[in-house]
Short mmCIF file of C-alpha atoms and ligand atoms in Angstrom, two decimals:
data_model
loop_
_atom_site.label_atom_id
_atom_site.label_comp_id
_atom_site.label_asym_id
_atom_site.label_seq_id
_atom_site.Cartn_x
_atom_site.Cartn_y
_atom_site.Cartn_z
CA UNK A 1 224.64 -10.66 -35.66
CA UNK A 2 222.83 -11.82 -38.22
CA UNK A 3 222.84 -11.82 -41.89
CA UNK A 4 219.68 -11.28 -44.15
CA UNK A 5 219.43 -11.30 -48.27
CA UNK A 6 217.66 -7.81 -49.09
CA UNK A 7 214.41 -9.21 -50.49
CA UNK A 8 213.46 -7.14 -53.90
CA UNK A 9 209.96 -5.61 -54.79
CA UNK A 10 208.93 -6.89 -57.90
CA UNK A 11 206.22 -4.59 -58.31
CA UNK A 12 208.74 -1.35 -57.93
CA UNK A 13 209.84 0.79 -60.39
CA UNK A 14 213.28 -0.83 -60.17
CA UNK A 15 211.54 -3.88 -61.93
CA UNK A 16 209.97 -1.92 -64.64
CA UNK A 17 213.93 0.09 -65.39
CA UNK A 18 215.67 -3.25 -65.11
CA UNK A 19 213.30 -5.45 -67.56
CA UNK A 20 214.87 -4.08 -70.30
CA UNK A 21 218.13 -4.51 -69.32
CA UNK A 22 217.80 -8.40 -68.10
CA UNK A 23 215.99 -9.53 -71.13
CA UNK A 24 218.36 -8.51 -73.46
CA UNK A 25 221.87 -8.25 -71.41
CA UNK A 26 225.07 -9.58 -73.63
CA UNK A 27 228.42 -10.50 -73.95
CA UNK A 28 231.01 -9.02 -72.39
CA UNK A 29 231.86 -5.46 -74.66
CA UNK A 30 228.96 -5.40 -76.41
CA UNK A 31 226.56 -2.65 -76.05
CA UNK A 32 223.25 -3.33 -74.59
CA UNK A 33 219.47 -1.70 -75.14
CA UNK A 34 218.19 -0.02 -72.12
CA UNK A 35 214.38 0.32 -70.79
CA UNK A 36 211.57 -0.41 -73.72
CA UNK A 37 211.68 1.42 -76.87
CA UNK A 38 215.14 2.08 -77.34
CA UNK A 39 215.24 5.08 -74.72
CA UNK A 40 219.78 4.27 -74.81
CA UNK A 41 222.27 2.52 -75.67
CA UNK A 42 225.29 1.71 -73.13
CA UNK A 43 228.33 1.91 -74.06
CA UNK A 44 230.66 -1.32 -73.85
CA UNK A 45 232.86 -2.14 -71.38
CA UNK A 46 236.34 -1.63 -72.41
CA UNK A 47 239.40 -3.60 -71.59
CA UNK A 48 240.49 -0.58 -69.03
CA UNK A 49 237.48 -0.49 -67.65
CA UNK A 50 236.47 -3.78 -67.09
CA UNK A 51 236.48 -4.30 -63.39
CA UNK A 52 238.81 -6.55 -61.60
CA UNK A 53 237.72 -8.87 -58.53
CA UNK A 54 241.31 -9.04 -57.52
CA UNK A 55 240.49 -11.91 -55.18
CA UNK A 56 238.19 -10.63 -53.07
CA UNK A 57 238.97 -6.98 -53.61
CA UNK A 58 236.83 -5.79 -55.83
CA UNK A 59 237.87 -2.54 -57.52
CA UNK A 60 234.77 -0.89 -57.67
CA UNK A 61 233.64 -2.20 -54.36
CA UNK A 62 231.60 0.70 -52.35
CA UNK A 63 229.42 0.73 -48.82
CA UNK A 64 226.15 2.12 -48.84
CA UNK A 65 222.80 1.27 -46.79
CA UNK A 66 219.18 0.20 -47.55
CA UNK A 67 217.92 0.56 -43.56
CA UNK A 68 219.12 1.90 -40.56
CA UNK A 69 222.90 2.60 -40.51
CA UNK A 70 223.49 1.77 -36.93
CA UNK A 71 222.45 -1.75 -37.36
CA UNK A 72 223.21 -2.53 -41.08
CA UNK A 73 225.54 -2.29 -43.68
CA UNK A 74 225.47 -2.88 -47.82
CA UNK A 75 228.63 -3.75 -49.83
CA UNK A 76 227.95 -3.71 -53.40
CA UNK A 77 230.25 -3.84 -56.59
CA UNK A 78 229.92 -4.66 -60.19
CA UNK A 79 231.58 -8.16 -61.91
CA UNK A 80 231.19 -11.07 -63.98
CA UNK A 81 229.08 -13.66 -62.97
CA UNK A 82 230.87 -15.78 -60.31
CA UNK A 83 230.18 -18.96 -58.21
CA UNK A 84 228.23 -18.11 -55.21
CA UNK A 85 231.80 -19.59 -52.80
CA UNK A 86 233.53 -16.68 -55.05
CA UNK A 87 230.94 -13.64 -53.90
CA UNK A 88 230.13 -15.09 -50.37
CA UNK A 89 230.12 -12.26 -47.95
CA UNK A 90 231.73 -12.72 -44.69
CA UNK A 91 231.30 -10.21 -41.33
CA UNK A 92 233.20 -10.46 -38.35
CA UNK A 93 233.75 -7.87 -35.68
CA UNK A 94 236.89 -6.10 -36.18
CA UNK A 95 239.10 -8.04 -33.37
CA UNK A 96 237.27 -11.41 -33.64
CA UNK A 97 237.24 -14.18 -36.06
CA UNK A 98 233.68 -15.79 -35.85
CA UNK A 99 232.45 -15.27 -39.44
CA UNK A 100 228.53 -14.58 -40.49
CA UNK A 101 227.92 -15.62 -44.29
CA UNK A 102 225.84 -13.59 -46.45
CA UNK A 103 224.96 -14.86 -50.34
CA UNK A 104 224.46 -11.67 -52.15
CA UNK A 105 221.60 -10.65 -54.31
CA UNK A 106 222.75 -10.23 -57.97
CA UNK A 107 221.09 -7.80 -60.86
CA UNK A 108 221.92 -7.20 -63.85
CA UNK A 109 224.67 -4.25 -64.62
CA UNK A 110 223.35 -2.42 -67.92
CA UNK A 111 226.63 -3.03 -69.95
CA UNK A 112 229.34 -5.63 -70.87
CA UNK A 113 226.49 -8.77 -69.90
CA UNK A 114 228.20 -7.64 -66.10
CA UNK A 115 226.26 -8.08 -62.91
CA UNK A 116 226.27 -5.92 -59.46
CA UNK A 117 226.47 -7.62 -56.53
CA UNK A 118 224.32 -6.60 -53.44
CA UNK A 119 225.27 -8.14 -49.99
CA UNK A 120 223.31 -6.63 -46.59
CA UNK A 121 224.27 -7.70 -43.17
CA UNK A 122 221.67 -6.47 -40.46
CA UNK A 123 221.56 -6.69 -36.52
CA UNK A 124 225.05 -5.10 -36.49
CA UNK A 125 226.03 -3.44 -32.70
CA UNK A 126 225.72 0.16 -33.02
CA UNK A 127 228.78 2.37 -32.85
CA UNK A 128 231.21 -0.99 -33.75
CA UNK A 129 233.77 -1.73 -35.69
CA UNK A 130 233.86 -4.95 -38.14
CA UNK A 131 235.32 -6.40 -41.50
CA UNK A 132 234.23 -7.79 -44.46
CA UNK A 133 236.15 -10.47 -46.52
CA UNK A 134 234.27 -11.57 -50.11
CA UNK A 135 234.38 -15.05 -51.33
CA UNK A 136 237.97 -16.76 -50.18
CA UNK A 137 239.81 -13.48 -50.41
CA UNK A 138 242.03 -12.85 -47.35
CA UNK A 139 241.90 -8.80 -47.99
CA UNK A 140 239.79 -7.42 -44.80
CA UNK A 141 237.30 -4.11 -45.98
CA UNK A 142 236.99 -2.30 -42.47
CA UNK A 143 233.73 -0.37 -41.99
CA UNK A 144 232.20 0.76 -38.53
CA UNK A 145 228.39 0.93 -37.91
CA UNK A 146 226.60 4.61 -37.10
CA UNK A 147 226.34 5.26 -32.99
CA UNK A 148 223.02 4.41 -31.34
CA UNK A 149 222.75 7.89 -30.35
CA UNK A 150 224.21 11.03 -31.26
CA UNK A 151 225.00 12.17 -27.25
CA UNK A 152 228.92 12.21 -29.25
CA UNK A 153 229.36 14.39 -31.42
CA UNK A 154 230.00 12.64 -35.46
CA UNK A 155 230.45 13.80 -38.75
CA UNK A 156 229.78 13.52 -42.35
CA UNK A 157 230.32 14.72 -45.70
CA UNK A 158 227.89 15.76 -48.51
CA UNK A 159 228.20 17.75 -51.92
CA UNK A 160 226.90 16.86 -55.43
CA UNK A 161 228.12 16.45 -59.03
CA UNK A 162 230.47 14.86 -59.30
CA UNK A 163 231.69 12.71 -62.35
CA UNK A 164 234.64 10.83 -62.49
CA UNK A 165 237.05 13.76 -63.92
CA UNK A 166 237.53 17.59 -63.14
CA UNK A 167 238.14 18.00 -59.55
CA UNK A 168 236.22 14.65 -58.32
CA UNK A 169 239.45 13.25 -57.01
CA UNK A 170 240.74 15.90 -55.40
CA UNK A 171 237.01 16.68 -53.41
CA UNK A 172 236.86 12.54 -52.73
CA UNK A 173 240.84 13.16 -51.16
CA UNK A 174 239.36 16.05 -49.42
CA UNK A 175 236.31 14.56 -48.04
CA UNK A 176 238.05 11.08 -46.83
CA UNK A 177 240.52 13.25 -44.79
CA UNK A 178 237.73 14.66 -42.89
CA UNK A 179 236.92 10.91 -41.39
CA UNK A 180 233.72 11.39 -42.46
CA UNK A 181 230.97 8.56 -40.80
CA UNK A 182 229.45 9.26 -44.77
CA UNK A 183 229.43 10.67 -47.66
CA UNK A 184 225.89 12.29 -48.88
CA UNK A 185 226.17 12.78 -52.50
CA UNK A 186 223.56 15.11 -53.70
CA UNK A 187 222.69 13.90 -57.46
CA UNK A 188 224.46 14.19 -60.88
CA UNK A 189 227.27 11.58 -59.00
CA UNK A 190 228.93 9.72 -62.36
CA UNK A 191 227.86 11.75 -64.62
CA UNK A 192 226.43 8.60 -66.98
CA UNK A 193 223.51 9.89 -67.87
CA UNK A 194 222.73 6.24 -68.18
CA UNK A 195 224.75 5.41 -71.18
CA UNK A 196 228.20 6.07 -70.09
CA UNK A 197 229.39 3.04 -69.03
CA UNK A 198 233.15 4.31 -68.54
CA UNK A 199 232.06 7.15 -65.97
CA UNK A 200 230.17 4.79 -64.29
CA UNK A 201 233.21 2.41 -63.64
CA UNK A 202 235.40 5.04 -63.05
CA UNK A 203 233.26 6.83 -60.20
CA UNK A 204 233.24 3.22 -58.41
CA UNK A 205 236.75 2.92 -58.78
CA UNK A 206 237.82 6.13 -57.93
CA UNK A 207 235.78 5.92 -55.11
CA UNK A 208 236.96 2.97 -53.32
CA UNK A 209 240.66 4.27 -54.10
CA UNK A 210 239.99 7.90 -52.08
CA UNK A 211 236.97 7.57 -50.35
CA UNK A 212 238.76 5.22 -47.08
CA UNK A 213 239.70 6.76 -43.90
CA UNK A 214 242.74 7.33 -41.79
CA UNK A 215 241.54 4.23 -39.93
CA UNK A 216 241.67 2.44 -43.37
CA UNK A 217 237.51 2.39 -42.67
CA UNK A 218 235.49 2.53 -45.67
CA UNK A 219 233.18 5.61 -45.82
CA UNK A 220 229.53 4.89 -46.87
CA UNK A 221 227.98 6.70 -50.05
CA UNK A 222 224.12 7.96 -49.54
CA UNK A 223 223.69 8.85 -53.19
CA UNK A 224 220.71 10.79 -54.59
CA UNK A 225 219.00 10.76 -58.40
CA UNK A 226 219.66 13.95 -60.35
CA UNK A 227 219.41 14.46 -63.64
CA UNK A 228 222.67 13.18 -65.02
CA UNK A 229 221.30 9.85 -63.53
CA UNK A 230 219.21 9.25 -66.59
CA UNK A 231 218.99 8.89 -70.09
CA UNK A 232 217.54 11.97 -71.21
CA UNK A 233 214.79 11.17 -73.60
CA UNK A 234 211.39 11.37 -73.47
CA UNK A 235 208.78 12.86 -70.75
CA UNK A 236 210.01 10.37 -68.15
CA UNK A 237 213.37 9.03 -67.58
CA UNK A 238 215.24 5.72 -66.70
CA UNK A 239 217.70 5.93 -64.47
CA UNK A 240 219.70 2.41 -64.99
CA UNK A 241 223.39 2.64 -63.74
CA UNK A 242 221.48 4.65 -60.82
CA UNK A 243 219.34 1.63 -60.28
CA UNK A 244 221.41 -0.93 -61.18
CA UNK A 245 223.82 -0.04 -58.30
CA UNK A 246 222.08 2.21 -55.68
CA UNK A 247 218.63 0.19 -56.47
CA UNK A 248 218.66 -1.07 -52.72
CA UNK A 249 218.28 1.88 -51.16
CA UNK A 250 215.53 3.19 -53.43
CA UNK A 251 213.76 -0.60 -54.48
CA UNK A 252 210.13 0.92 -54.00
CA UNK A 253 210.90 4.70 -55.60
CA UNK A 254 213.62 6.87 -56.76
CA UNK A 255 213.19 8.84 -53.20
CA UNK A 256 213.16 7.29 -49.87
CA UNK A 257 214.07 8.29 -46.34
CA UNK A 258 217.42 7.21 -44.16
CA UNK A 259 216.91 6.92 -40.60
CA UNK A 260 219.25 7.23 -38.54
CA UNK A 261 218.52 5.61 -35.34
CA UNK A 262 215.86 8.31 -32.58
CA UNK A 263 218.66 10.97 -34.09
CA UNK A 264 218.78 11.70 -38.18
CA UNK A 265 216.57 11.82 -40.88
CA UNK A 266 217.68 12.15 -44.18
CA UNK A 267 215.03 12.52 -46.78
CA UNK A 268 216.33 11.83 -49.90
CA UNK A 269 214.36 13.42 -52.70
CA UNK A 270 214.40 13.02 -56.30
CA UNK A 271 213.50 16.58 -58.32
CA UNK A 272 211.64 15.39 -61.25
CA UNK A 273 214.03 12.73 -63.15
CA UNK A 274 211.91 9.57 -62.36
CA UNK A 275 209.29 10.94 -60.35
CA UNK A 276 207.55 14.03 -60.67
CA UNK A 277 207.60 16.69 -57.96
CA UNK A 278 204.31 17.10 -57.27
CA UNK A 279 201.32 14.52 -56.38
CA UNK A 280 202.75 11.40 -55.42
CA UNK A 281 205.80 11.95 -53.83
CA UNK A 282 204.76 15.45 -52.13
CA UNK A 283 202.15 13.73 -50.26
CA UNK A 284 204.87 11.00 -49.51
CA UNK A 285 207.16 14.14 -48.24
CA UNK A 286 204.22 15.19 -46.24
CA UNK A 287 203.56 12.40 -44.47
CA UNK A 288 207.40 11.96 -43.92
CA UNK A 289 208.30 14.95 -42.08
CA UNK A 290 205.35 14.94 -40.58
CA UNK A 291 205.86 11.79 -38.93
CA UNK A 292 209.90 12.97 -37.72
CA UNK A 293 208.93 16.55 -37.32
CA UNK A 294 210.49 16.30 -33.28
CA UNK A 295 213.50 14.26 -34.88
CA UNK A 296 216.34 16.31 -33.65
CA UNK A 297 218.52 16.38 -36.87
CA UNK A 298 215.85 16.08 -40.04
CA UNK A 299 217.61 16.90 -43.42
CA UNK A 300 216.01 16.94 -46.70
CA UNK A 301 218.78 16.49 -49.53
CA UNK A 302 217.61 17.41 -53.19
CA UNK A 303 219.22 17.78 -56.43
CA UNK A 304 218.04 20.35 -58.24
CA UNK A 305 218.11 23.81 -55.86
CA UNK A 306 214.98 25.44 -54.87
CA UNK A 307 217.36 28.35 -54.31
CA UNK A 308 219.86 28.40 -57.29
CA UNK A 309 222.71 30.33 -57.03
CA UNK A 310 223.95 29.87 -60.77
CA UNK A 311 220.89 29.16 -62.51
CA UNK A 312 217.47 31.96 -63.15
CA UNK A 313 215.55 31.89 -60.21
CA UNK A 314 212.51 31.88 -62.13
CA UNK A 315 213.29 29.16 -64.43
CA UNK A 316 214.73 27.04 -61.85
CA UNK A 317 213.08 25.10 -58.39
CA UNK A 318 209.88 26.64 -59.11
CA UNK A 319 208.31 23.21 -58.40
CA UNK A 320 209.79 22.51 -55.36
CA UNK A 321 209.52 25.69 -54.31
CA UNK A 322 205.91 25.79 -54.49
CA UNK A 323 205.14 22.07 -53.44
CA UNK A 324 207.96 21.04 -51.01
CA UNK A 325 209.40 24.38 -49.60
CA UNK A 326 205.83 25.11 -47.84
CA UNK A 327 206.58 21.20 -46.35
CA UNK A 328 210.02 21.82 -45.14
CA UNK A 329 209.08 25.05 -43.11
CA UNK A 330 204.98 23.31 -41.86
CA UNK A 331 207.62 20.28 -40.39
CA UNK A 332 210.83 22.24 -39.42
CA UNK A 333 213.04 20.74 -41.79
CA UNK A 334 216.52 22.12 -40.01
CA UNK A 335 218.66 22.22 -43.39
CA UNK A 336 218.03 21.39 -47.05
CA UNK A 337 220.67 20.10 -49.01
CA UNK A 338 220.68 21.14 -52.82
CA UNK A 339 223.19 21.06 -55.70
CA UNK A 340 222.90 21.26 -59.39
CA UNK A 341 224.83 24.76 -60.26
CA UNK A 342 228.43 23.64 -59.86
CA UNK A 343 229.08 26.63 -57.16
CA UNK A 344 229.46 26.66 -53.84
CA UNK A 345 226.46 28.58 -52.08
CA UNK A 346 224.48 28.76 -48.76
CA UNK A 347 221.50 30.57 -48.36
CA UNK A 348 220.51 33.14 -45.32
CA UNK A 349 217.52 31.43 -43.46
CA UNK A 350 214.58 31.54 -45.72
CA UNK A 351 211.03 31.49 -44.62
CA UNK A 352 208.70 31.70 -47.40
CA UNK A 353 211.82 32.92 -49.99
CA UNK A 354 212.42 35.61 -47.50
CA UNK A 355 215.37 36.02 -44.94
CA UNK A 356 213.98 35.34 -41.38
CA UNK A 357 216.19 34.26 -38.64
CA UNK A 358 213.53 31.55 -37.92
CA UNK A 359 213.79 30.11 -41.32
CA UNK A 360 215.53 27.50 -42.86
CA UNK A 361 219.63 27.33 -44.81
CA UNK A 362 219.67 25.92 -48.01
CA UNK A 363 223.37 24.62 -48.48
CA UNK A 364 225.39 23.19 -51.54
CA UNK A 365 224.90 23.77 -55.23
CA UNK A 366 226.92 21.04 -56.40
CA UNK A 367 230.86 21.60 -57.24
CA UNK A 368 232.37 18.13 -56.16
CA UNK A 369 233.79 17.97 -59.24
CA UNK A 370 232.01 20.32 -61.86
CA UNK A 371 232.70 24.40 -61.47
CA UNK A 372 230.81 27.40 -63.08
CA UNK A 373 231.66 31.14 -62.51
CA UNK A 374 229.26 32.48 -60.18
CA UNK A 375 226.23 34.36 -62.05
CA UNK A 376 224.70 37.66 -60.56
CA UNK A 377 225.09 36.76 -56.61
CA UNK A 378 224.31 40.40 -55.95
CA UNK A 379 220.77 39.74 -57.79
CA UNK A 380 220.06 37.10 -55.65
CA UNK A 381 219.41 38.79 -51.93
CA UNK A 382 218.87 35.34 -50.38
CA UNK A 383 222.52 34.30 -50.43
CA UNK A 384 224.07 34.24 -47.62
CA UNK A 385 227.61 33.58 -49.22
CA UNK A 386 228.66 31.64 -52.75
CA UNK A 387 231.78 31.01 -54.24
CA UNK A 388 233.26 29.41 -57.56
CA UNK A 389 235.37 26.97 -55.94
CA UNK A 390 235.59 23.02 -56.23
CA UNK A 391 234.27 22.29 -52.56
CA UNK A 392 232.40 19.82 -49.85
CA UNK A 393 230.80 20.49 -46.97
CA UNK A 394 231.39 19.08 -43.55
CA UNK A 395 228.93 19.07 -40.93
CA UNK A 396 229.29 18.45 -37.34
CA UNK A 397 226.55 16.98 -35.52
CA UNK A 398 227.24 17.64 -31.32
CA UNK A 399 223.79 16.64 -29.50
CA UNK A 400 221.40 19.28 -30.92
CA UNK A 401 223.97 21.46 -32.59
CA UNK A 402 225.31 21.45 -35.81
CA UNK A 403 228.29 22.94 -37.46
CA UNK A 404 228.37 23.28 -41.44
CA UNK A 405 231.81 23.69 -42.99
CA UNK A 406 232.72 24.24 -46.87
CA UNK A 407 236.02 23.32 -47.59
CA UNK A 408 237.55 24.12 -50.96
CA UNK A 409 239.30 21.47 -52.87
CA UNK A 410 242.94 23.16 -50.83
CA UNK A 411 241.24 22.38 -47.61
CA UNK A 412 240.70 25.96 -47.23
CA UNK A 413 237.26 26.62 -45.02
CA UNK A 414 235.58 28.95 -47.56
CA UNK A 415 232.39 29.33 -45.31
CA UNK A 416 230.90 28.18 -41.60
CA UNK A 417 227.74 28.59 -40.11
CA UNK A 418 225.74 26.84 -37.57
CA UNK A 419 222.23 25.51 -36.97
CA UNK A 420 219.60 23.88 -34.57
CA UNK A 421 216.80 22.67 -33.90
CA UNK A 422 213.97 25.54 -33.90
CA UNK A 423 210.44 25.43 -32.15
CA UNK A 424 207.59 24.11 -33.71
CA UNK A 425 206.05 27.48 -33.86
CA UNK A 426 209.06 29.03 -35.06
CA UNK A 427 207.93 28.58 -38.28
CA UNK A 428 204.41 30.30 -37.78
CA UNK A 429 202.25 27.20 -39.47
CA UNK A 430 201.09 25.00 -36.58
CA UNK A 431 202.06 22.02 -34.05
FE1 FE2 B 501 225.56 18.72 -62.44
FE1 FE2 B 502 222.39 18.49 -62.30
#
């Protein structure tokens, strides 16, 4: 095993978000200016809120990864500024006792002069279970590495917006008692909108409380940007609670792509909050599917729906529709992953916008924790199915099939369909 400090790119745009926020960080409870010309203003930190280390417990503790989850995994949490003994990360495998150190990386949280502390541990043994102790702290965080390949069958969790009220808890209650392997969490996640320090905390504490599995495992989080991510000002955005804590994952740009071992792809997409849809990172989505287009589960996971089921069609998705939609069906993309509308909705399989059994599902529309009455389903003939419910979705990954479940907030399955891998020519545009 060995343990690695994640290196940071000092040319990304992770820099360029966080310069604002290092040179003029505070006290604890006092507010702090974000980015360059005053683009926010986080709120403080107060007393409630504040988060508590709790020897080696941290309450807003959460998993996540920057590389390959069957060989790696991230803890990260937010705190004061500690010793490096006090934030020393320790892995062991689950039913041993001989301890790899890891000094974590530390940048700066935007509010309350607070810091988040990053801590990777790499050349992990696939499919394994291990614990995590921080600094002297006796309290052991169990987490189990991703198999090295998916010949049995796993499972994980996604949805989107979430926030840190509504029905977040319930859907985080929900999702945990699936024994999930992860959480994907499609965009709008805190609900900050890079100000709100209080939703922030909250999320991370509410998710370490729920998000744990019968095992007492910690489920990863494989969070997306949308646009309750960032500070809403201005032509482009900065994203800095997003950054500040998921800023491993997405150090070069606010998209990046999750490999799963030979066996899952998940290409994480950001619709227009940091980056724009189209140039840059549609060439960067071309030459990503194109290079795991025989990648037997390939998943593209986006915020903002190319296929809205609340939302006008015509005023919504229009730019990925016409730049990244045409990608998705050139590479066989097998599912897309989209949020955004607070409903619960899957589309039939869509080639082109129109139903074809060779197409691809669009599944999600965000209601983690946020709801909206459905809006004209009958006016939209590529549903498939859509409800107004509080829901996740649960998918089933067995070899080459998969099985995608919605689950209302009750446990209730609201919807079920299945997919799998198509033939190249399946979707009439080439080899
Ligand atoms: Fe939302
Ligand atoms: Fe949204």
């Amino acid at each position: 095993m060995r343990m690695m400090r994640h290196s940071f790119d000092r040319r990304s745009f992770l820099q360029t978000s966080l310069a604002g926020v290092a040179s003029l960080s505070s006290l604890h409870g006092v507010a702090i200016l974000l980015g360059a010309e005053g683009q926010g203003v986080a709120d403080p930190v107060s007393d409630e809120d504040a988060p508590q280390f709790r020897k080696g417990d941290p309450d807003t503790l959460f998993l996540t990864w920057l590389r390959d989850p069957t060989t790696t995994i991230a803890a990260v949490w937010v705190g004061q500024e500690m010793p490096d003994d006090e934030v020393e990360v320790r892995c062991s495998v689950l039913d041993g006792d001989s301890w790899s150190k890891v000094k974590p990386i530390r940048r700066p949280y935007p509010a309350g002069g607070l810091s988040v502390y990053q801590a990777e541990v790499t050349g992990l043994a696939p499919g394994s279970q291990y614990k995590l102790r921080i600094g002297k702290g006796k309290v052991d965080h169990l987490f189990q590495t991703m198999p090295a390949k998916a010949t049995n069958s796993f499972q994980f969790v996604s949805g989107g917006d979430s926030g840190a009220r509504g029905g977040s808890r319930g859907s985080n209650v929900l999702a945990a008692k699936q024994d999930p392997m992860f959480v994907l969490m499609g965009g709008d996640i805190a609900y900050d909108n890079g100000v709100r320090t209080a939703d922030s905390l909250r999320f991370l504490k509410h998710y370490r409380e729920d998000l744990v599995d019968s095992s007492k495992r910690l489920i990863p989080i494989v969070p997306v940007i949308g646009n309750h991510e960032v500070v809403r000002v201005g032509d482009r955005d900065t994203a800095p609670f997003f950054h500040a804590l998921y800023g491993g994952l997405y150090a070069e740009r606010p998209y990046n792509t999750l490999d799963f071992g030979d066996y899952l792809s998940l290409v994480l997409l950001d619709t227009g909050h940091m980056a724009p849809i189209s140039g840059e990172q549609t060439s960067w989505l071309d030459g990503q599917l194109a290079a795991r287009r025989d990648m037997p589960h390939l998943i593209a996971a986006q915020h903002v729906p190319s296929y809205p089921s609340y939302r006008p069609y015509d005023k919504t998705g229009e730019d990925s529709r016409k730049h990244w939609v045409p990608l998705f069906e050139k590479h066989n993309v097998d599912l897309v992953l989209e949020h955004h509308d607070h409903t619960f909705k899957r589309t039939h399989p869509l080639k082109d916008g129109l139903r074809d059994k060779r197409g691809i599902i669009y599944l999600g529309d965000g209601s983690w924790g946020k709801l909206r009455a459905l809006k004209d389903p009958e006016k939209r003939p590529y549903l498939a199915a859509a409800a107004s419910n509080y829901h996740v979705t649960l998918h089933r990954l067995e070899g080459g099939q998969r099985f995608h479940m919605a689950l209302t907030e009750a446990g209730r399955v609201v919807d079920i369909c299945t997919t799998q891998k198509r033939p190249l020519q399946a979707m009439g545009k080439g080899a």
